[in-house]
mmCIF file of C-alpha atoms in Angstrom:
data_model
loop_
_atom_site.group_PDB
_atom_site.id
_atom_site.type_symbol
_atom_site.label_atom_id
_atom_site.label_comp_id
_atom_site.label_asym_id
_atom_site.label_seq_id
_atom_site.Cartn_x
_atom_site.Cartn_y
_atom_site.Cartn_z
ATOM 1 C CA MET A 342 4.630 -20.959 21.165
ATOM 2 C CA SER A 343 2.886 -20.898 17.479
ATOM 3 C CA ALA A 344 5.380 -18.936 16.150
ATOM 4 C CA VAL A 345 8.130 -20.905 17.406
ATOM 5 C CA ARG A 346 6.280 -24.124 15.532
ATOM 6 C CA GLN A 347 6.909 -22.785 11.969
ATOM 7 C CA GLY A 348 10.302 -23.980 12.824
ATOM 8 C CA ASP A 349 13.787 -22.524 11.148
ATOM 9 C CA LEU A 350 11.836 -20.317 8.447
ATOM 10 C CA SER A 351 10.647 -17.780 11.450
ATOM 11 C CA GLU A 352 12.825 -15.755 13.630
ATOM 12 C CA ILE A 353 10.763 -14.324 16.147
ATOM 13 C CA ILE A 354 11.117 -10.866 17.455
ATOM 14 C CA LEU A 355 9.511 -11.059 20.798
ATOM 15 C CA CYS A 356 8.062 -6.999 21.946
ATOM 16 C CA ALA A 357 6.999 -6.531 25.144
ATOM 17 C CA ASP A 358 6.036 -3.089 27.364
ATOM 18 C CA GLU A 359 6.316 -4.550 30.615
ATOM 19 C CA THR A 360 8.804 -6.200 32.713
ATOM 20 C CA SER A 361 6.962 -8.935 34.715
ATOM 21 C CA ALA A 362 9.101 -12.009 35.401
ATOM 22 C CA GLN A 363 6.317 -14.422 33.723
ATOM 23 C CA THR A 364 7.169 -13.053 30.200
ATOM 24 C CA ALA A 365 10.798 -13.257 30.982
ATOM 25 C CA ARG A 366 10.584 -16.570 32.231
ATOM 26 C CA VAL A 367 8.070 -18.096 28.804
ATOM 27 C CA ALA A 368 10.416 -15.936 26.601
ATOM 28 C CA ALA A 369 13.821 -17.859 27.988
ATOM 29 C CA GLU A 370 12.080 -21.094 28.288
ATOM 30 C CA LEU A 371 10.652 -20.871 24.660
ATOM 31 C CA LEU A 372 13.045 -18.409 22.426
ATOM 32 C CA ARG A 373 15.724 -20.326 20.233
ATOM 33 C CA PRO A 374 19.346 -18.506 20.452
ATOM 34 C CA THR A 375 18.232 -16.921 16.723
ATOM 35 C CA ASP A 376 15.590 -15.074 18.592
ATOM 36 C CA SER A 377 15.123 -11.941 20.173
ATOM 37 C CA PHE A 378 13.502 -10.576 23.208
ATOM 38 C CA LEU A 379 13.088 -7.085 23.879
ATOM 39 C CA GLN A 380 11.499 -5.689 27.081
ATOM 40 C CA LEU A 381 10.312 -2.000 26.395
ATOM 41 C CA PRO A 382 8.618 -0.598 29.334
ATOM 42 C CA HIS A 383 8.737 2.960 28.182
ATOM 43 C CA LEU A 384 6.869 2.274 25.154
ATOM 44 C CA ARG A 385 3.008 1.769 25.205
ATOM 45 C CA GLY A 386 0.501 -0.384 22.930
ATOM 46 C CA PRO A 387 1.403 -1.853 19.447
ATOM 47 C CA ALA A 388 2.549 0.794 17.802
ATOM 48 C CA GLU A 389 5.728 1.499 19.341
ATOM 49 C CA THR A 390 6.377 -2.296 20.034
ATOM 50 C CA ARG A 391 5.606 -3.158 16.289
ATOM 51 C CA ASN A 392 7.891 -0.364 15.297
ATOM 52 C CA ILE A 393 11.225 -1.170 17.220
ATOM 53 C CA GLY A 394 10.498 -5.199 16.294
ATOM 54 C CA MET A 395 10.263 -3.638 12.246
ATOM 55 C CA SER A 396 13.870 -1.756 12.914
ATOM 56 C CA VAL A 397 15.676 -5.232 13.789
ATOM 57 C CA ALA A 398 13.865 -7.598 11.642
ATOM 58 C CA ARG A 399 16.486 -9.160 9.374
ATOM 59 C CA GLY A 400 14.451 -11.594 7.490
ATOM 60 C CA GLN A 401 13.057 -11.093 3.866
ATOM 61 C CA TRP A 402 9.841 -11.072 4.960
ATOM 62 C CA VAL A 403 7.898 -9.397 7.760
ATOM 63 C CA CYS A 404 4.456 -10.344 9.647
ATOM 64 C CA PHE A 405 3.383 -9.309 13.167
ATOM 65 C CA LEU A 406 1.426 -11.803 15.609
ATOM 66 C CA ASP A 407 -0.396 -9.951 18.628
ATOM 67 C CA ASP A 408 0.076 -11.559 21.738
ATOM 68 C CA ASP A 409 -3.316 -12.779 21.896
ATOM 69 C CA ASP A 410 -3.305 -14.366 18.913
ATOM 70 C CA SER A 411 -1.958 -17.250 17.136
ATOM 71 C CA ILE A 412 -0.974 -19.096 14.116
ATOM 72 C CA GLU A 413 -1.658 -22.775 12.531
ATOM 73 C CA ASP A 414 1.540 -25.646 12.404
ATOM 74 C CA GLY A 415 2.738 -25.478 9.397
ATOM 75 C CA PHE A 416 1.450 -21.911 7.967
ATOM 76 C CA PHE A 417 4.878 -20.771 7.099
ATOM 77 C CA ASP A 418 5.673 -23.996 5.335
ATOM 78 C CA ARG A 419 2.251 -23.499 2.958
ATOM 79 C CA ALA A 420 3.376 -19.887 2.241
ATOM 80 C CA LEU A 421 6.451 -20.047 1.385
ATOM 81 C CA PRO A 422 6.594 -20.998 -2.368
ATOM 82 C CA ILE A 423 3.929 -17.830 -2.752
ATOM 83 C CA LEU A 424 6.431 -15.901 -1.200
ATOM 84 C CA ARG A 425 9.350 -17.000 -3.363
ATOM 85 C CA ASP A 426 6.886 -16.371 -6.525
ATOM 86 C CA THR A 427 6.119 -12.539 -5.672
ATOM 87 C CA GLU A 428 7.543 -8.866 -4.442
ATOM 88 C CA ASP A 429 4.376 -7.595 -3.529
ATOM 89 C CA VAL A 430 2.522 -7.756 -0.196
ATOM 90 C CA VAL A 431 0.718 -10.719 0.446
ATOM 91 C CA TYR A 432 -2.390 -11.160 2.498
ATOM 92 C CA VAL A 433 -4.333 -14.578 3.576
ATOM 93 C CA ASN A 434 -7.327 -15.660 4.971
ATOM 94 C CA TYR A 435 -7.842 -16.042 8.750
ATOM 95 C CA THR A 436 -9.540 -18.017 11.211
ATOM 96 C CA GLN A 437 -11.894 -15.978 13.665
ATOM 97 C CA ILE A 438 -12.058 -17.387 17.206
ATOM 98 C CA ARG A 439 -14.174 -15.709 19.807
ATOM 99 C CA GLU A 440 -13.606 -16.779 23.492
ATOM 100 C CA ASP A 441 -14.627 -16.326 27.143
ATOM 101 C CA VAL A 442 -12.213 -14.982 29.080
ATOM 102 C CA ALA A 443 -12.582 -15.819 32.956
ATOM 103 C CA ASP A 444 -10.362 -13.460 35.835
ATOM 104 C CA ASP A 445 -7.867 -15.560 35.815
ATOM 105 C CA GLY A 446 -6.843 -15.152 32.446
ATOM 106 C CA THR A 447 -7.648 -18.779 31.034
ATOM 107 C CA ALA A 448 -9.744 -18.827 27.767
ATOM 108 C CA ARG A 449 -12.671 -20.817 26.582
ATOM 109 C CA GLU A 450 -13.405 -20.925 23.206
ATOM 110 C CA THR A 451 -16.965 -20.345 22.063
ATOM 111 C CA SER A 452 -17.056 -20.511 18.010
ATOM 112 C CA ARG A 453 -14.610 -20.544 15.465
ATOM 113 C CA ARG A 454 -15.397 -19.077 11.507
ATOM 114 C CA GLN A 455 -12.981 -19.754 8.683
ATOM 115 C CA ILE A 456 -13.054 -15.877 6.896
ATOM 116 C CA SER A 457 -11.960 -15.888 3.216
ATOM 117 C CA LEU A 458 -10.920 -12.503 1.667
ATOM 118 C CA ARG A 459 -10.815 -14.025 -1.417
ATOM 119 C CA GLN A 460 -13.879 -11.923 -2.874
ATOM 120 C CA HIS A 461 -12.764 -8.560 -0.893
ATOM 121 C CA ARG A 462 -10.906 -5.862 -3.583
ATOM 122 C CA VAL A 463 -7.800 -3.668 -2.313
ATOM 123 C CA ARG A 464 -9.358 -0.735 -3.101
ATOM 124 C CA ASP A 465 -12.260 -1.218 -0.024
ATOM 125 C CA LEU A 466 -9.104 -0.796 2.372
ATOM 126 C CA ALA A 467 -9.896 2.924 1.604
ATOM 127 C CA VAL A 468 -13.502 3.087 3.504
ATOM 128 C CA GLN A 469 -12.665 0.036 5.623
ATOM 129 C CA ASN A 470 -10.205 -2.473 7.092
ATOM 130 C CA PHE A 471 -10.793 -6.247 6.023
ATOM 131 C CA ILE A 472 -6.918 -7.543 7.014
ATOM 132 C CA PRO A 473 -5.758 -8.527 10.208
ATOM 133 C CA SER A 474 -2.293 -7.282 10.648
ATOM 134 C CA SER A 475 -1.416 -11.315 11.215
ATOM 135 C CA ALA A 476 -2.760 -12.283 8.043
ATOM 136 C CA LEU A 477 -0.154 -10.219 6.210
ATOM 137 C CA PHE A 478 3.488 -10.483 4.685
ATOM 138 C CA ILE A 479 5.265 -7.860 4.009
ATOM 139 C CA PRO A 480 8.521 -7.474 1.878
ATOM 140 C CA ARG A 481 11.481 -6.036 4.358
ATOM 141 C CA ARG A 482 12.213 -3.521 1.618
ATOM 142 C CA LEU A 483 9.297 -1.565 1.637
ATOM 143 C CA LEU A 484 9.406 -0.861 5.558
ATOM 144 C CA ASP A 485 12.119 1.576 4.862
ATOM 145 C CA GLY A 486 10.470 5.241 5.970
ATOM 146 C CA LEU A 487 7.051 3.406 7.324
ATOM 147 C CA SER A 488 5.896 2.963 10.987
ATOM 148 C CA PHE A 489 3.173 2.499 13.127
ATOM 149 C CA ASP A 490 1.520 5.765 14.171
ATOM 150 C CA PRO A 491 1.728 5.448 17.975
ATOM 151 C CA ALA A 492 -0.246 9.252 18.175
ATOM 152 C CA LEU A 493 -3.686 7.254 17.238
ATOM 153 C CA ALA A 494 -6.383 6.161 19.686
ATOM 154 C CA SER A 495 -6.571 3.062 17.414
ATOM 155 C CA HIS A 496 -6.475 1.378 13.962
ATOM 156 C CA GLU A 497 -3.182 2.180 13.825
ATOM 157 C CA ASP A 498 -2.586 -0.926 11.283
ATOM 158 C CA TRP A 499 -5.646 0.053 9.603
ATOM 159 C CA ASP A 500 -3.209 3.411 8.722
ATOM 160 C CA PHE A 501 0.054 1.665 8.424
ATOM 161 C CA ILE A 502 -2.147 -0.504 5.785
ATOM 162 C CA LEU A 503 -3.195 2.523 3.896
ATOM 163 C CA HIS A 504 0.479 3.845 3.865
ATOM 164 C CA LEU A 505 1.443 0.085 2.789
ATOM 165 C CA TRP A 506 -1.019 0.032 -0.157
ATOM 166 C CA ARG A 507 0.077 3.423 -1.548
ATOM 167 C CA ARG A 508 4.089 1.910 -2.028
ATOM 168 C CA ALA A 509 3.166 -1.541 -3.177
ATOM 169 C CA GLY A 510 0.757 -3.726 -4.973
ATOM 170 C CA PHE A 511 -1.601 -6.158 -2.693
ATOM 171 C CA ARG A 512 -1.696 -9.561 -3.726
ATOM 172 C CA HIS A 513 -4.131 -12.403 -1.941
ATOM 173 C CA ALA A 514 -3.142 -15.757 -1.351
ATOM 174 C CA ASP A 515 -5.767 -18.251 -0.730
ATOM 175 C CA ILE A 516 -4.374 -20.156 2.240
ATOM 176 C CA THR A 517 -5.854 -19.991 5.897
ATOM 177 C CA GLY A 518 -3.120 -19.712 8.849
ATOM 178 C CA PRO A 519 -3.726 -16.790 11.351
ATOM 179 C CA ASN A 520 -5.941 -17.268 14.049
ATOM 180 C CA TYR A 521 -7.285 -13.793 14.912
ATOM 181 C CA HIS A 522 -8.883 -14.405 18.960
ATOM 182 C CA VAL A 523 -11.764 -12.207 19.730
ATOM 183 C CA SER A 524 -12.836 -12.086 23.552
ATOM 184 C CA ASN A 525 -15.366 -11.094 25.099
ATOM 185 C CA SER A 526 -13.655 -8.417 27.426
ATOM 186 C CA ALA A 527 -13.141 -4.502 25.716
ATOM 187 C CA THR A 528 -10.088 -4.001 23.175
ATOM 188 C CA ARG A 529 -8.751 -0.819 22.575
ATOM 189 C CA ASN A 530 -11.222 -0.363 19.370
ATOM 190 C CA ASP A 531 -14.124 -0.913 21.583
ATOM 191 C CA THR A 532 -14.426 3.043 21.927
ATOM 192 C CA GLY A 533 -17.858 3.858 20.985
ATOM 193 C CA ALA A 534 -19.580 4.911 17.892
ATOM 194 C CA ALA A 535 -18.491 8.642 18.782
ATOM 195 C CA ALA A 536 -14.666 7.941 19.252
ATOM 196 C CA ARG A 537 -14.734 5.136 16.008
ATOM 197 C CA ALA A 538 -16.707 8.065 13.621
ATOM 198 C CA ASP A 539 -13.945 10.381 14.890
ATOM 199 C CA ILE A 540 -10.937 7.934 14.286
ATOM 200 C CA TYR A 541 -12.049 7.115 10.861
ATOM 201 C CA GLN A 542 -12.612 10.845 10.156
ATOM 202 C CA GLN A 543 -8.847 11.036 10.755
ATOM 203 C CA ILE A 544 -8.053 7.940 8.638
ATOM 204 C CA TYR A 545 -10.016 9.517 5.592
ATOM 205 C CA LEU A 546 -8.618 12.670 6.064
ATOM 206 C CA ARG A 547 -5.034 11.358 5.983
ATOM 207 C CA HIS A 548 -5.595 9.307 2.889
ATOM 208 C CA LYS A 549 -7.791 11.566 0.488
ATOM 209 C CA LEU A 550 -6.268 10.064 -2.679
ATOM 210 C CA VAL A 551 -9.036 7.916 -3.607
ATOM 211 C CA ARG A 552 -11.433 7.354 -6.437
ATOM 212 C CA PRO A 553 -15.077 9.270 -6.273
ATOM 213 C CA ARG A 554 -16.545 6.123 -5.482
ATOM 214 C CA SER A 555 -14.498 5.215 -2.428
ATOM 215 C CA TRP A 556 -15.273 8.898 -0.869
ATOM 216 C CA TYR A 557 -19.135 8.295 -1.504
ATOM 217 C CA ARG A 558 -18.736 4.989 0.272
ATOM 218 C CA ARG A 559 -16.580 6.956 3.215
ATOM 219 C CA LEU A 560 -19.735 9.372 3.713
ATOM 220 C CA LYS A 561 -21.899 6.777 3.639
ATOM 221 C CA LYS A 562 -20.090 4.439 6.277
ATOM 222 C CA LEU A 563 -19.922 7.614 8.683
ATOM 223 C CA ARG A 564 -23.198 8.210 8.526
ATOM 224 C CA HIS A 565 -23.906 4.544 9.314
ATOM 225 C CA ILE A 566 -21.523 5.315 12.802
ATOM 226 C CA ARG A 567 -22.963 8.255 13.913
ATOM 227 C CA SER A 568 -26.364 6.732 13.434
ATOM 228 C CA GLN A 569 -24.992 4.845 16.467
ATOM 229 C CA ILE A 570 -24.345 7.593 18.884
ATOM 230 C CA GLY A 571 -26.166 7.292 21.815
ATOM 231 C CA ALA A 572 -28.307 4.074 20.275
#
């Protein structure tokens, strides 16, 4: 719904890896004739559905929105002057909203805070991701031959961003729009310290071309994660 409220500036491609009647009903009620609804029950997980969405996108810029996140009204209007002035990948600030989710699926907000990425250095991506996928605007021309890897158990968005970083500049826009919702229920990234250390090591080995200082910080990060195993 929050994407629809961005108006004519957005083309929505809703990709669902399930075929529930409720999802189809909501799509029929909310989507406009210029939007697309793709039911893809043979796919599993965000990597494959994002790849399909990218492949059919027609706009000059592509951004992502998971089904449990949202964006503020008027966000695309605020972003448009910035996008007109660059060919780089643009990343923005976001709001982190923590929620308690009941068994019936209803959510109660417990806190929110704005996260500014102004002070982050792009090279820090070599050590740890700090940009949610919903906080990115990506020129569609940069996506040729690029995809999310469904073989990764988690953090496929970080791997994708690192691949993107190798082919494009990154520019921070000091505006806020995406709402990143964090629930009390477990996510795919809540895999425990051992699994997290394994996925970090996989990503580090995939993206080796970094400065020596980043390798030192990577080793420090892995030691810290592994120190939490069994804690």
